Coordinates of C-alpha atoms in Angstrom, one line a residue:
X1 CA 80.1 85.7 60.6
X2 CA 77.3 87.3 62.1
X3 CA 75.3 87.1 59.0
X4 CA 75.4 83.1 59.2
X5 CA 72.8 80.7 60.6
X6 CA 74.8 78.5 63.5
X7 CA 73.7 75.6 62.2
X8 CA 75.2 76.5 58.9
X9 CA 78.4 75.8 60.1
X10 CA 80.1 72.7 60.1
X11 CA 82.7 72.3 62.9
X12 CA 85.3 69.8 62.8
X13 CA 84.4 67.0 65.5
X14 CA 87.2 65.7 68.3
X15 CA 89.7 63.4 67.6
X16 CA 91.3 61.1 70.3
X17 CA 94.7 61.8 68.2
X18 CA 95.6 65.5 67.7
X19 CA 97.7 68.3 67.7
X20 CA 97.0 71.9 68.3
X21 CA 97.2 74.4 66.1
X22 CA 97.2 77.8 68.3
X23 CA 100.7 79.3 69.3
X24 CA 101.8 80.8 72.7
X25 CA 102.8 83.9 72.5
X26 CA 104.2 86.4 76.1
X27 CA 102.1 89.3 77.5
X28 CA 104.5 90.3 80.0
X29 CA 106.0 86.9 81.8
X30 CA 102.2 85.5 80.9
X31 CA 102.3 82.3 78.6
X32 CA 99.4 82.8 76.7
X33 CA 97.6 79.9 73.8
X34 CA 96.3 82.0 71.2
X35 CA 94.5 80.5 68.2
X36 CA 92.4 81.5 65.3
X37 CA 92.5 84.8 62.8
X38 CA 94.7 87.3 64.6
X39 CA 92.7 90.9 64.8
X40 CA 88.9 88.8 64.4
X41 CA 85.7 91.1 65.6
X42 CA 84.8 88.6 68.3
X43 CA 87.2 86.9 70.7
X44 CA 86.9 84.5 73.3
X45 CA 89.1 84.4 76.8
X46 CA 89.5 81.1 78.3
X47 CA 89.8 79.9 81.9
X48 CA 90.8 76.6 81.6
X49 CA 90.1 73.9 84.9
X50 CA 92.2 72.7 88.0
X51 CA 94.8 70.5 85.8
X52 CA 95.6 73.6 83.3
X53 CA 96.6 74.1 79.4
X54 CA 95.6 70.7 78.6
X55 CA 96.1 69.3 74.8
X56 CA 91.8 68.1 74.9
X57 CA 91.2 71.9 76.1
X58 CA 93.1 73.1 73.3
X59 CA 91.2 71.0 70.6
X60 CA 88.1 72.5 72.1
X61 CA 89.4 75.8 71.4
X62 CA 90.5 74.9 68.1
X63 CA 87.6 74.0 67.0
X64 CA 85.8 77.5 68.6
X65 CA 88.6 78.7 66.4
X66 CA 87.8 77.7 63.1
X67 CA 84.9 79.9 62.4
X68 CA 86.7 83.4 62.7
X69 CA 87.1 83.1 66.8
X70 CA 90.0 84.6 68.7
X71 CA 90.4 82.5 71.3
X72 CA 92.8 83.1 74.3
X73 CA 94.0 80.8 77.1
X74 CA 96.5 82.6 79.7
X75 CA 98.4 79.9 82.1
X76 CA 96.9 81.5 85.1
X77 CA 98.3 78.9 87.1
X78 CA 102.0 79.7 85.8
X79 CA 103.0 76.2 84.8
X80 CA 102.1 74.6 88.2
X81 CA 98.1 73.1 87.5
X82 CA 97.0 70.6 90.2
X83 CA 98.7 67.1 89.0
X84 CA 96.2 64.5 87.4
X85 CA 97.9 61.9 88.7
X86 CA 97.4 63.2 92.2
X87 CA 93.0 62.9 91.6
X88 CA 91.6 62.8 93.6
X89 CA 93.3 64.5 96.4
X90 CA 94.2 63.2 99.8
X91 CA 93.0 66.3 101.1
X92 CA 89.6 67.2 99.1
X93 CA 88.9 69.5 96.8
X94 CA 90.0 72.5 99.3
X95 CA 93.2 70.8 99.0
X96 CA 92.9 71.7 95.4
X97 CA 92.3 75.2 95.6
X98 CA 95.0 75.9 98.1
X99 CA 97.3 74.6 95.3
X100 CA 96.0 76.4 92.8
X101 CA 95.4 80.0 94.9
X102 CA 99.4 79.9 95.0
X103 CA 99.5 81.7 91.6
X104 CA 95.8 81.9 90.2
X105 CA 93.7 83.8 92.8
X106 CA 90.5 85.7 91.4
X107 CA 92.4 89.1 92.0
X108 CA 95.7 87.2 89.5
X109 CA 93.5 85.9 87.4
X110 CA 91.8 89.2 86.3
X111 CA 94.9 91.1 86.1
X112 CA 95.9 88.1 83.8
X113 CA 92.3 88.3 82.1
X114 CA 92.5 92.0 81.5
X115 CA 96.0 91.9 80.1
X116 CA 95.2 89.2 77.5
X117 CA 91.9 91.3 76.2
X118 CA 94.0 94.3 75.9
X119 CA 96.7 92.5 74.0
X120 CA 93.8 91.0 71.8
X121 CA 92.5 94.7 71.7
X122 CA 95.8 96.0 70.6
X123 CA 95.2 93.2 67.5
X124 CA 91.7 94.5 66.3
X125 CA 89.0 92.4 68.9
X126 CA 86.3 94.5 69.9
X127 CA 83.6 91.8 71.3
X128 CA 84.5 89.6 74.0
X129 CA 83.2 86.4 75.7
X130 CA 84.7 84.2 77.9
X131 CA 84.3 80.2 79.0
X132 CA 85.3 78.5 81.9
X133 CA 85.4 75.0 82.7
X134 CA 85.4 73.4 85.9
X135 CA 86.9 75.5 89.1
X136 CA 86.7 78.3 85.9
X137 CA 83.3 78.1 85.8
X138 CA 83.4 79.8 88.6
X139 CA 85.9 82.1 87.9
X140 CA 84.4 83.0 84.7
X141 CA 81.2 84.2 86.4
X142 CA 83.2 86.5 88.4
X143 CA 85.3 87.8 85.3
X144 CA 81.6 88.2 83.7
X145 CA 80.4 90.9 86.6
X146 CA 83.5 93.0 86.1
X147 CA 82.5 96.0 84.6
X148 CA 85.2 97.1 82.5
X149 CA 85.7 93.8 80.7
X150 CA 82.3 94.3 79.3
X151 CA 81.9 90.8 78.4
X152 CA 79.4 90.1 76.1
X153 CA 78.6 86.3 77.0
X154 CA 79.8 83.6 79.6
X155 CA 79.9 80.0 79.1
X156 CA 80.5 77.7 82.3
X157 CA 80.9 74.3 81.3
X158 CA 81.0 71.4 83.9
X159 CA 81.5 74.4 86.4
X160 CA 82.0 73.8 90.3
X161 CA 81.3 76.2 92.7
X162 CA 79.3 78.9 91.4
X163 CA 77.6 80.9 94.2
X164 CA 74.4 82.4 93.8
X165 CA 75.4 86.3 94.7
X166 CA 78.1 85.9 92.0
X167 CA 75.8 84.7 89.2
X168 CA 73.2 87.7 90.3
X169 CA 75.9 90.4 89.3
X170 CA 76.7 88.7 85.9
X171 CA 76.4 91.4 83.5
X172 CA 75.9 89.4 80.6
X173 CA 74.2 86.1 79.3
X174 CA 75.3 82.6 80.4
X175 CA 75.6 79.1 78.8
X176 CA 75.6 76.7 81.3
X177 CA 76.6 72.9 80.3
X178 CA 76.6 71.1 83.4
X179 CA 77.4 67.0 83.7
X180 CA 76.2 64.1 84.9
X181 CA 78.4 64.5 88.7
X182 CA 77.2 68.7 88.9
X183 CA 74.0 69.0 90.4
X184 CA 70.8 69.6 89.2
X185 CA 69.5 71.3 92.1
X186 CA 72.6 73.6 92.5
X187 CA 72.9 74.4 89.0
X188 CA 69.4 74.8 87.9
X189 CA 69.2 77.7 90.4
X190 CA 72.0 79.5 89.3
X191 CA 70.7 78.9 85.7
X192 CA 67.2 80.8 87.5
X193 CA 69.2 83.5 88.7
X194 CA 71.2 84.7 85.6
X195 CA 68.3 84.2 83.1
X196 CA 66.1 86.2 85.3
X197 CA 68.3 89.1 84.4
X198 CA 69.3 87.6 80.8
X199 CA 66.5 86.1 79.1
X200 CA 68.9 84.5 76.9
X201 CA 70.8 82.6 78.7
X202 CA 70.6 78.9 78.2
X203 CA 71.0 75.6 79.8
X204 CA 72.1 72.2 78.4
X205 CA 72.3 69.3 80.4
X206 CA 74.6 66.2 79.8
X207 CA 73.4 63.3 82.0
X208 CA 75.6 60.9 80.6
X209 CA 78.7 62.7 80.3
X210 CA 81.1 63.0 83.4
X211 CA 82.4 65.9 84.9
X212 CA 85.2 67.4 83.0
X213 CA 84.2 66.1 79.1
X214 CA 85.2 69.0 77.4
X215 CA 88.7 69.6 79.3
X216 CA 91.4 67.9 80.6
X217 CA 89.5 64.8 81.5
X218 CA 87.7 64.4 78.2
X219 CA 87.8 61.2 76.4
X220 CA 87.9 61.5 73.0
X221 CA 88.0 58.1 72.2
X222 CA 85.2 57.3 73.4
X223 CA 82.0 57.4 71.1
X224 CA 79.7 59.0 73.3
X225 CA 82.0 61.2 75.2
X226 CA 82.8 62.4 72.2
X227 CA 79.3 62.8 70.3
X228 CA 78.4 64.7 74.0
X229 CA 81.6 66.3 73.7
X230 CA 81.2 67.9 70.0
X231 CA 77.9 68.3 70.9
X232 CA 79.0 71.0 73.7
X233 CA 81.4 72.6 71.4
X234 CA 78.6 73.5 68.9
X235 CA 76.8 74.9 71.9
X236 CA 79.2 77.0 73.0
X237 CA 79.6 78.3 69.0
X238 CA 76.1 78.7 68.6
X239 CA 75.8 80.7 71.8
X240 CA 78.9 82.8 70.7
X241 CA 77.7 83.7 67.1
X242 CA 74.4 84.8 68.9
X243 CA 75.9 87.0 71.5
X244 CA 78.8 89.1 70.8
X245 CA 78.7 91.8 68.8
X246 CA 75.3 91.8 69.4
X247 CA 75.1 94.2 72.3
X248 CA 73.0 97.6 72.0

């Protein structure tokens, strides 16, 4: 794989109808959605958003998948995501996190983190990046300072929440894919802040996209949402083929 130009590959595009093709398998009492060749070099850990393991965040990962990916998604939230049909909430977006600190604090979600790269270890994975969309945008920049991880890339796609103190002790690149509703101000600067320290990070705009096109609120049916949509998958690849395994 890493002999290949990106743009080589040809990755499948969305499709409004679908079903996944990854498997949950148990680490511990953890559900976890594993797809793509078991024991690959480079694997990818996934933190999905607020409303959890969604079937549009799976086809996103699917699609990672296809070109020699592991690719990981624990339930962090335990089968209790914040209810779609309850957006927006009564109480704001605090409201939100209060829900979803119940079982997916930082502190549970890297314990959760750390035992699904081990169990990937256990199969053969030696490189690791992770992605995190939404509230796991955030998250995933605090999984990408943790030392012993030694995560080799971070994507944060549509994130919310990123402070700047977190993004300085990222220890590896970042992707950043933020929408139309995240803001340019806000994001730009944490985009400053990590590629000061890793030159090649990246940043990709998508004005015209809403917040949440690559997860749970994607719509797939739609042309452009989808075009932006496939467009941030091969991103993500791209970014991935250039990153891991490529540490010194």
């Amino acid at each position: 794989m890493s002999a290949l130009n990106p743009t080589c590959c040809t990755l499948a595009p969305v499709q409004p109808e679908y079903v996944s093709k990854g498997e949950i398998v148990k680490i511990g009492a953890l559900d976890v959605y594993v797809v793509g060749p078991k024991g690959a070099k480079n694997a990818i850990l996934v933190n999905y958003d607020i409303f959890g393991d969604h079937p549009n965040t799976r086809q996103v990962l699917d699609i990672l998948s296809s070109h020699g990916f592991r690719v990981a998604m624990p339930d962090l939230c335990r089968g209790d995501p914040w209810d779609a049909k309850n957006w927006p909430p009564a109480g704001g977006f605090a409201e939100v996190l209060a829900h979803i600190n119940k079982n997916a604090s930082y502190e549970s979600i890297a314990a959760d983190m750390r035992a699904t790269q081990a169990h990937l270890k256990a199969e053969g994975s030696q490189h690791f990046g992770v992605i995190g969309f939404c509230w796991g945008g955030m998250m995933a920049a605090k999984l990408a300072a943790e030392p012993d991880l030694k995560l080799e890339a971070f994507v944060a796609a549509h994130p919310a929440g990123i402070q700047l103190d977190v993004a300085a002790g990222a220890k590896c690149p970042l992707l950043l894919l933020p929408a139309k509703d995240d803001p340019k101000e806000t994001f730009d600067e944490v985009f400053r802040v990590v590629s000061a320290i890793h030159p090649s990070s990246k940043q990709v705009r998508f004005d015209d996209a809403h917040h949440g096109f690559l997860a749970a609120r994607a719509d797939f049916k739609n042309e452009l949402l989808a075009k932006r949509a496939n467009e941030g998958i091969r991103e993500m690849h791209d970014f991935f083929v250039a990153h891991l395994g490529k540490s010194a």
